[in-house]
Coordinates of C-alpha atoms in Angstrom, one line a residue:
X1 CA 15.2 57.6 -36.5
X2 CA 13.9 54.9 -38.9
X3 CA 12.6 55.9 -42.3
X4 CA 9.0 54.8 -42.9
X5 CA 8.4 53.8 -46.4
X6 CA 5.0 53.1 -48.1
X7 CA 3.5 49.6 -47.5
X8 CA 3.1 49.0 -51.2
X9 CA 6.9 48.7 -51.9
X10 CA 7.4 45.5 -49.9
X11 CA 10.3 47.1 -48.0
X12 CA 11.1 46.4 -44.3
X13 CA 12.8 48.5 -41.6
X14 CA 14.4 47.1 -38.5
X15 CA 16.0 49.4 -36.0
X16 CA 17.2 49.7 -32.4
X17 CA 16.1 52.8 -30.4
X18 CA 17.9 53.5 -27.2
X19 CA 16.8 55.6 -24.2
X20 CA 20.3 56.9 -23.9
X21 CA 23.0 56.2 -26.6
X22 CA 25.7 56.3 -23.9
X23 CA 26.3 54.4 -20.6
X24 CA 28.2 56.3 -17.9
X25 CA 30.2 54.0 -15.6
X26 CA 31.2 55.6 -12.3
X27 CA 34.2 54.8 -10.2
X28 CA 36.7 52.0 -10.7
X29 CA 36.0 48.6 -12.1
X30 CA 36.1 47.1 -8.5
X31 CA 33.1 49.2 -7.4
X32 CA 30.0 46.9 -7.1
X33 CA 27.5 49.1 -9.0
X34 CA 25.1 48.3 -11.8
X35 CA 24.0 50.3 -14.8
X36 CA 21.0 50.0 -17.2
X37 CA 21.0 50.0 -21.0
X38 CA 17.4 50.0 -22.2
X39 CA 15.4 50.7 -25.3
X40 CA 13.3 48.9 -27.8
X41 CA 13.5 47.1 -31.1
X42 CA 11.1 48.3 -33.8
X43 CA 10.2 46.5 -37.0
X44 CA 8.2 48.0 -39.9
X45 CA 6.6 45.5 -42.2
X46 CA 4.7 46.1 -45.4
X47 CA 3.4 42.5 -45.5
X48 CA 3.0 39.6 -43.1
X49 CA 6.1 37.4 -42.5
X50 CA 6.7 34.1 -40.7
X51 CA 9.0 34.4 -37.7
X52 CA 10.5 31.8 -35.4
X53 CA 12.4 34.1 -32.9
X54 CA 13.4 37.7 -32.3
X55 CA 16.4 38.3 -30.1
X56 CA 19.0 41.0 -29.2
X57 CA 22.6 40.8 -28.2
X58 CA 24.9 43.2 -26.4
X59 CA 28.5 42.6 -27.5
X60 CA 31.9 44.0 -26.5
X61 CA 35.0 43.5 -28.5
X62 CA 38.7 44.5 -28.4
X63 CA 40.9 45.0 -31.4
X64 CA 44.6 45.5 -31.4
X65 CA 47.3 46.0 -34.0
X66 CA 50.7 44.3 -33.7
X67 CA 53.2 45.5 -36.4
X68 CA 55.9 43.2 -34.9
X69 CA 53.7 40.2 -35.6
X70 CA 52.0 37.5 -33.5
X71 CA 52.3 33.7 -33.3
X72 CA 55.2 31.4 -34.1
X73 CA 55.7 32.8 -37.6
X74 CA 54.9 36.4 -36.6
X75 CA 52.6 36.6 -39.6
X76 CA 49.5 37.9 -37.7
X77 CA 49.4 41.6 -37.6
X78 CA 46.2 42.2 -35.6
X79 CA 43.9 40.4 -33.1
X80 CA 40.2 40.7 -32.4
X81 CA 38.3 39.0 -29.7
X82 CA 35.0 39.2 -27.8
X83 CA 35.3 40.4 -24.2
X84 CA 31.6 40.6 -23.3
X85 CA 28.3 39.3 -24.5
X86 CA 24.7 39.3 -23.2
X87 CA 21.6 38.2 -25.1
X88 CA 17.9 38.5 -24.6
X89 CA 15.1 36.6 -26.4
X90 CA 12.5 39.2 -27.1
X91 CA 9.9 36.8 -28.6
X92 CA 10.0 33.1 -29.3
X93 CA 7.3 31.5 -31.5
X94 CA 8.6 27.9 -31.4
X95 CA 6.3 27.0 -28.5
X96 CA 3.3 28.7 -30.1
X97 CA 0.9 27.7 -32.8
X98 CA 1.8 28.4 -36.4
X99 CA -0.7 31.2 -36.7
X100 CA 1.0 33.1 -33.8
X101 CA 4.3 32.9 -35.6
X102 CA 3.2 35.3 -38.3
X103 CA 3.9 39.0 -37.9
X104 CA 1.3 41.1 -39.5
X105 CA 2.0 44.2 -41.6
X106 CA 2.5 47.3 -39.5
X107 CA 4.9 48.4 -36.7
X108 CA 6.1 45.9 -34.1
X109 CA 8.0 46.9 -31.0
X110 CA 9.9 44.9 -28.3
X111 CA 11.3 46.6 -25.2
X112 CA 14.6 45.3 -23.8
X113 CA 16.8 46.1 -20.8
X114 CA 20.4 45.0 -20.1
X115 CA 22.0 45.2 -16.6
X116 CA 25.6 46.1 -17.0
X117 CA 28.4 45.7 -14.5
X118 CA 30.7 48.5 -13.5
X119 CA 33.6 46.1 -14.3
X120 CA 33.1 46.6 -18.0
X121 CA 36.0 48.2 -19.8
X122 CA 35.1 51.7 -21.2
X123 CA 35.2 52.5 -24.9
X124 CA 38.8 52.9 -26.0
X125 CA 39.7 54.5 -29.4
X126 CA 43.5 54.3 -29.5
X127 CA 45.2 54.2 -32.8
X128 CA 46.8 50.8 -32.0
X129 CA 44.0 49.2 -29.9
X130 CA 40.3 49.7 -29.4
X131 CA 37.4 48.5 -27.2
X132 CA 33.9 49.0 -28.7
X133 CA 30.4 47.8 -27.9
X134 CA 27.3 47.4 -30.0
X135 CA 23.8 45.9 -30.0
X136 CA 22.6 43.6 -32.7
X137 CA 19.0 42.4 -33.1
X138 CA 18.0 39.5 -35.4
X139 CA 14.5 38.5 -36.6
X140 CA 14.7 34.8 -37.6
X141 CA 12.3 34.0 -40.5
X142 CA 10.9 30.6 -41.4
X143 CA 10.4 29.2 -44.8
X144 CA 12.7 28.3 -47.7
X145 CA 14.7 31.0 -49.4
X146 CA 14.1 33.6 -46.7
X147 CA 16.8 35.6 -45.0
X148 CA 16.9 36.8 -41.5
X149 CA 16.6 40.5 -40.7
X150 CA 19.4 42.2 -38.7
X151 CA 20.1 45.6 -37.3
X152 CA 23.0 47.0 -35.4
X153 CA 23.4 50.0 -33.0
X154 CA 26.8 51.2 -31.5
X155 CA 26.9 51.9 -27.8
X156 CA 29.3 54.3 -26.2
X157 CA 30.6 53.5 -22.7
X158 CA 32.3 56.2 -20.7
X159 CA 33.7 56.4 -17.2
X160 CA 33.6 59.1 -14.6
X161 CA 35.1 59.3 -11.1
X162 CA 32.7 58.4 -8.3
X163 CA 31.9 60.7 -5.4
X164 CA 30.9 59.1 -2.1
X165 CA 27.4 59.3 -0.7
X166 CA 28.7 61.1 2.5
X167 CA 30.1 63.9 0.4
X168 CA 26.7 64.4 -1.4
X169 CA 24.8 64.5 1.8
X170 CA 27.2 67.1 3.1
X171 CA 26.1 69.4 0.2
X172 CA 29.7 69.5 -1.1
X173 CA 31.9 67.4 -3.4
X174 CA 35.4 66.3 -2.3
X175 CA 38.2 68.4 -3.7
X176 CA 40.0 66.8 -6.6
X177 CA 43.0 69.1 -6.3
X178 CA 46.5 68.1 -5.6
X179 CA 48.7 70.3 -3.3
X180 CA 52.4 69.9 -2.7
X181 CA 54.2 71.9 0.0
X182 CA 58.0 71.9 -0.1
X183 CA 60.2 73.6 2.6
X184 CA 63.7 74.1 1.3
X185 CA 66.7 76.2 2.3
X186 CA 66.4 78.5 -0.7
X187 CA 62.6 78.8 -0.8
X188 CA 59.2 77.6 0.2
X189 CA 57.3 76.2 -2.7
X190 CA 53.6 75.4 -2.9
X191 CA 52.2 73.8 -6.1
X192 CA 48.4 73.4 -6.4
X193 CA 47.0 71.3 -9.2
X194 CA 43.4 72.3 -9.2
X195 CA 42.1 69.3 -11.1
X196 CA 43.2 65.7 -10.9
X197 CA 40.4 64.7 -13.3
X198 CA 40.4 66.6 -16.6
X199 CA 39.3 65.9 -20.2
X200 CA 41.6 66.2 -23.2
X201 CA 41.5 69.5 -25.1
X202 CA 40.4 71.5 -22.0
X203 CA 42.1 74.1 -19.9
X204 CA 44.3 72.9 -17.0
X205 CA 45.0 75.4 -14.1
X206 CA 48.1 75.1 -11.8
X207 CA 48.9 77.6 -9.1
X208 CA 52.5 78.3 -8.0
X209 CA 53.6 80.1 -4.8
X210 CA 57.4 80.4 -4.5
X211 CA 58.6 82.4 -1.5
X212 CA 62.4 83.0 -1.3
X213 CA 64.3 82.5 1.9
X214 CA 67.4 84.3 0.8
X215 CA 68.4 87.2 -1.3
X216 CA 69.5 87.0 -5.0
X217 CA 67.2 84.0 -5.7
X218 CA 66.1 83.5 -9.3
X219 CA 63.7 81.2 -11.0
X220 CA 65.5 79.7 -14.0
X221 CA 62.8 77.6 -15.4
X222 CA 59.4 75.9 -14.8
X223 CA 58.7 72.7 -16.7
X224 CA 55.2 71.1 -16.9
X225 CA 55.1 67.8 -18.7
X226 CA 52.3 65.3 -19.2
X227 CA 53.3 61.7 -19.9
X228 CA 51.1 59.1 -21.4
X229 CA 52.1 55.4 -20.9
X230 CA 50.4 52.7 -22.9
X231 CA 50.7 49.0 -22.2
X232 CA 49.3 46.5 -24.7
X233 CA 49.0 42.9 -23.7
X234 CA 47.7 39.6 -25.2
X235 CA 48.0 36.8 -22.6
X236 CA 47.0 34.1 -25.2
X237 CA 50.0 35.0 -27.4
X238 CA 52.3 36.1 -24.5
X239 CA 52.7 39.4 -26.3
X240 CA 53.4 42.7 -24.7
X241 CA 54.3 46.2 -25.9
X242 CA 54.9 49.5 -24.0
X243 CA 54.8 53.0 -25.5
X244 CA 55.4 56.3 -23.8
X245 CA 54.6 59.8 -25.1
X246 CA 55.5 63.1 -23.5
X247 CA 53.4 66.3 -24.1
X248 CA 54.7 69.7 -23.1
X249 CA 51.7 71.8 -22.0
X250 CA 51.3 75.2 -23.6
X251 CA 50.4 78.2 -21.6
X252 CA 47.2 80.0 -22.4
X253 CA 47.1 82.8 -19.8
X254 CA 48.0 83.5 -16.2
X255 CA 46.7 85.6 -13.3
X256 CA 48.3 87.0 -10.2
X257 CA 47.3 85.4 -6.8
X258 CA 48.5 88.5 -4.8
X259 CA 45.9 90.4 -2.8
X260 CA 44.8 93.8 -4.1
X261 CA 46.9 95.7 -1.5
X262 CA 50.0 93.5 -2.3
X263 CA 49.5 93.9 -6.0
X264 CA 49.2 97.7 -5.8
X265 CA 52.4 97.9 -3.7
X266 CA 54.3 95.6 -6.0
X267 CA 53.2 97.4 -9.1
X268 CA 54.4 100.7 -7.6
X269 CA 58.0 99.4 -7.4
X270 CA 58.3 96.5 -9.8
X271 CA 56.9 95.7 -13.2
X272 CA 54.7 92.6 -13.3
X273 CA 55.7 89.8 -15.6
X274 CA 53.9 89.7 -19.0
X275 CA 52.6 86.7 -20.9
X276 CA 55.8 86.7 -22.9
X277 CA 57.9 86.6 -19.8
X278 CA 55.9 83.7 -18.4
X279 CA 56.2 81.7 -21.6
X280 CA 60.0 82.4 -21.6
X281 CA 60.1 81.0 -18.1
X282 CA 58.4 77.8 -19.3
X283 CA 60.4 77.4 -22.5
X284 CA 63.9 78.6 -21.6
X285 CA 66.3 77.0 -19.1
X286 CA 67.9 80.2 -18.0
X287 CA 65.0 82.7 -17.7
X288 CA 66.6 84.2 -14.6
X289 CA 63.4 85.7 -13.1
X290 CA 64.3 87.5 -9.9
X291 CA 62.4 86.9 -6.6
X292 CA 63.8 89.9 -4.8
X293 CA 60.5 91.8 -5.4
X294 CA 58.6 89.2 -3.4
X295 CA 57.0 85.8 -3.7
X296 CA 56.1 84.4 -7.1
X297 CA 52.3 83.8 -6.8
X298 CA 50.6 83.1 -10.1
X299 CA 47.9 80.8 -11.4
X300 CA 48.9 79.5 -14.8
X301 CA 46.3 78.2 -17.2
X302 CA 47.5 75.5 -19.6
X303 CA 45.8 73.8 -22.5
X304 CA 45.9 70.0 -22.6
X305 CA 46.5 68.2 -26.0
X306 CA 43.2 67.3 -27.7
X307 CA 41.9 63.8 -28.3
X308 CA 43.7 63.5 -31.7
X309 CA 47.0 63.3 -29.7
X310 CA 45.9 62.2 -26.2
X311 CA 43.9 59.2 -25.1
X312 CA 41.8 59.0 -22.0
X313 CA 42.9 57.0 -19.0
X314 CA 41.7 53.4 -19.2
X315 CA 41.0 50.6 -16.7
X316 CA 41.2 47.6 -19.1
X317 CA 44.0 45.3 -18.2
X318 CA 45.0 44.4 -21.8
X319 CA 44.9 48.1 -23.0
X320 CA 46.3 50.0 -20.0
X321 CA 46.7 53.8 -20.6
X322 CA 48.0 55.9 -17.6
X323 CA 48.9 59.5 -17.3
X324 CA 51.5 61.2 -15.1
X325 CA 52.1 65.0 -14.6
X326 CA 55.7 66.1 -14.0
X327 CA 56.4 69.6 -12.7
X328 CA 60.0 70.8 -12.2
X329 CA 61.1 74.2 -10.9
X330 CA 64.7 75.1 -11.1
X331 CA 66.0 78.0 -8.9
X332 CA 69.4 79.6 -8.6
X333 CA 70.9 81.2 -5.5
X334 CA 74.3 82.4 -4.4
X335 CA 76.7 80.3 -2.3
X336 CA 77.2 81.2 1.3
X337 CA 80.3 83.3 0.5
X338 CA 78.5 85.4 -2.1
X339 CA 75.1 86.2 -0.4
X340 CA 76.0 89.8 0.5
X341 CA 76.9 91.0 -3.0
X342 CA 75.0 93.6 -5.0
X343 CA 71.5 92.2 -5.5
X344 CA 71.3 93.8 -9.0
X345 CA 74.2 91.7 -10.3
X346 CA 74.2 88.0 -10.7
X347 CA 76.6 86.2 -8.4
X348 CA 79.7 84.5 -9.7
X349 CA 79.2 81.2 -7.7
X350 CA 75.7 79.9 -8.0
X351 CA 73.8 76.9 -6.5
X352 CA 71.0 75.4 -8.5
X353 CA 68.0 73.8 -6.7
X354 CA 65.3 71.7 -8.3
X355 CA 61.8 71.3 -7.0
X356 CA 60.2 68.2 -8.5
X357 CA 56.6 66.9 -8.4
X358 CA 55.4 63.8 -10.1
X359 CA 51.7 62.7 -9.6
X360 CA 49.3 60.6 -11.5
X361 CA 46.2 62.3 -13.0
X362 CA 43.1 61.0 -14.7
X363 CA 42.3 62.1 -18.3
X364 CA 38.6 61.7 -19.0
X365 CA 37.1 61.0 -22.4
X366 CA 36.8 64.1 -24.6
X367 CA 33.1 63.7 -24.8
X368 CA 32.8 64.4 -21.0
X369 CA 34.4 67.8 -21.2
X370 CA 31.2 69.8 -20.9
X371 CA 29.2 67.5 -18.6
X372 CA 31.9 67.1 -16.0
X373 CA 35.1 69.1 -16.6
X374 CA 33.8 72.6 -16.8
X375 CA 31.6 72.4 -13.7
X376 CA 33.5 73.7 -10.6
X377 CA 33.2 71.9 -7.3
X378 CA 31.5 73.7 -4.4
X379 CA 34.8 74.7 -2.8
X380 CA 36.2 76.0 -6.1
X381 CA 33.1 78.2 -6.5
X382 CA 33.7 79.8 -3.1
X383 CA 37.5 80.0 -3.0
X384 CA 38.5 80.5 -6.6
X385 CA 35.6 82.6 -7.9
X386 CA 37.8 85.7 -8.2
X387 CA 40.5 83.8 -10.0
X388 CA 38.5 82.2 -12.8
X389 CA 39.9 83.2 -16.2
X390 CA 37.8 85.5 -18.3
X391 CA 38.0 83.2 -21.3
X392 CA 36.2 80.4 -19.4
X393 CA 33.5 82.7 -17.9
X394 CA 32.6 84.6 -21.1
X395 CA 33.0 82.0 -23.8
X396 CA 32.5 78.5 -22.4
X397 CA 32.2 76.8 -25.8
X398 CA 35.6 78.0 -26.8
X399 CA 37.1 76.9 -23.5
X400 CA 38.1 73.6 -25.0
X401 CA 38.9 72.0 -28.3
X402 CA 35.7 71.2 -30.2
X403 CA 36.6 67.9 -31.6
X404 CA 34.4 66.0 -34.2
X405 CA 33.7 63.2 -31.8
X406 CA 32.4 65.6 -29.1
X407 CA 30.1 67.4 -31.6
X408 CA 28.8 64.0 -32.8
X409 CA 28.2 62.9 -29.2
X410 CA 26.3 66.0 -28.3
X411 CA 24.2 65.7 -31.4
X412 CA 23.3 62.1 -30.7
X413 CA 22.5 62.6 -27.0
X414 CA 20.1 65.5 -27.7
X415 CA 18.3 63.9 -30.6
X416 CA 17.9 60.6 -28.8
X417 CA 16.3 62.0 -25.8
X418 CA 13.6 63.9 -27.8
X419 CA 12.9 60.8 -29.9
X420 CA 12.8 58.6 -26.9
X421 CA 10.2 60.7 -25.2
X422 CA 7.9 60.3 -28.2
X423 CA 8.4 56.6 -28.2
X424 CA 7.8 56.3 -24.5
X425 CA 4.6 58.2 -24.6
X426 CA 3.2 55.9 -27.3
X427 CA 4.4 52.7 -25.6
X428 CA 2.7 51.9 -22.3
X429 CA 5.2 49.3 -21.0
X430 CA 7.6 52.0 -19.8
X431 CA 4.9 53.9 -18.0
X432 CA 4.0 51.1 -15.6
X433 CA 6.5 52.2 -12.9
X434 CA 5.1 54.1 -10.0
X435 CA 6.3 57.7 -9.6
X436 CA 8.6 58.6 -6.7
X437 CA 7.0 60.0 -3.5
X438 CA 6.6 63.7 -3.1
X439 CA 8.7 65.8 -0.8
X440 CA 5.6 66.6 1.3
X441 CA 4.9 62.9 2.0
X442 CA 8.5 62.3 3.1
X443 CA 8.3 65.2 5.6

């Protein structure tokens, strides 16, 4: 919000007020959709000034660090270039008379609107490479010894997955879960990754169902690993660098997927695993958890690394960031000649079987964790309502990492909407559009 100063001081205030400080891109860069970035430029003058032109530009730039050096002498350690630019002339006085080129003392406003393509690269804030956008407005003054007035406003561009129109008309959203069903000699394993789109710093549920097909079968270990692969490219310098980082997901809690009758029967004969037992299964290679008491059916709730460590998945060709989830289950079972031994004693000859699942997932920007990530789909509300963890239901704000960029984002979006309503009510240009038809008229 601009600060209005008394007119007697001779001060000036130039600012850019946006309807929304963030642009949400939906779907992939190949989707033919358009987005609107609109607002107005306001200028507070304490005395009249002569002006030749008022314009505004929307600029996107990329910045990358190259410690190994660029160029023939490898003496250039960074590179910055413009990847997008749009400009609008808000007012031009060159064709008018000299009297009309004078802006009087008071408040002057110019509305603007940019049409943005879905092919734009989203904002990237990696430690080695960045993509950022901003608006800059310039008031060109006339006369000797005068300087032009300028103001800048950063613009945040985020990307969300796009749901089809057919799914919306069917009153449901497509399921974003990933299910893998494996039929092996030693067991039948079903792995359900409930979310293929998830923000950094949030909770990440995975359901495991492991049904043994033979006696004396043990789960030795379960490994859940998230891999981030970064590719940096500069075609003009023929430079390329690849980095890979692995993150072992930490377990927050778990719940049993057994029915009430099965859970009661199981508890009467066998002790249910504790959180300590489950963490040992995830961190030790020889946990030796028996499956003689029945199938292993549990929903494990992991916590993803926060935005300080993990980047969001990107679509920009020169700064490509992709994520892969790797799950591996190792089981042990006796050989054919030792299958009839005492089930309470481990067999002497053991066969180890591995169940491996590798799938790409999309990590969303951390600032989208409340708007998108914590809202369940229609199917999840019906099917997994009894399995939702108490920590999510009772304390939603603590269900994810409250990073500084998320708090700043929420502060800006809430304040900008309130301020923009005041501006829109005072400025009649934005009230010229006809309202949408009522539901009664459509029926």
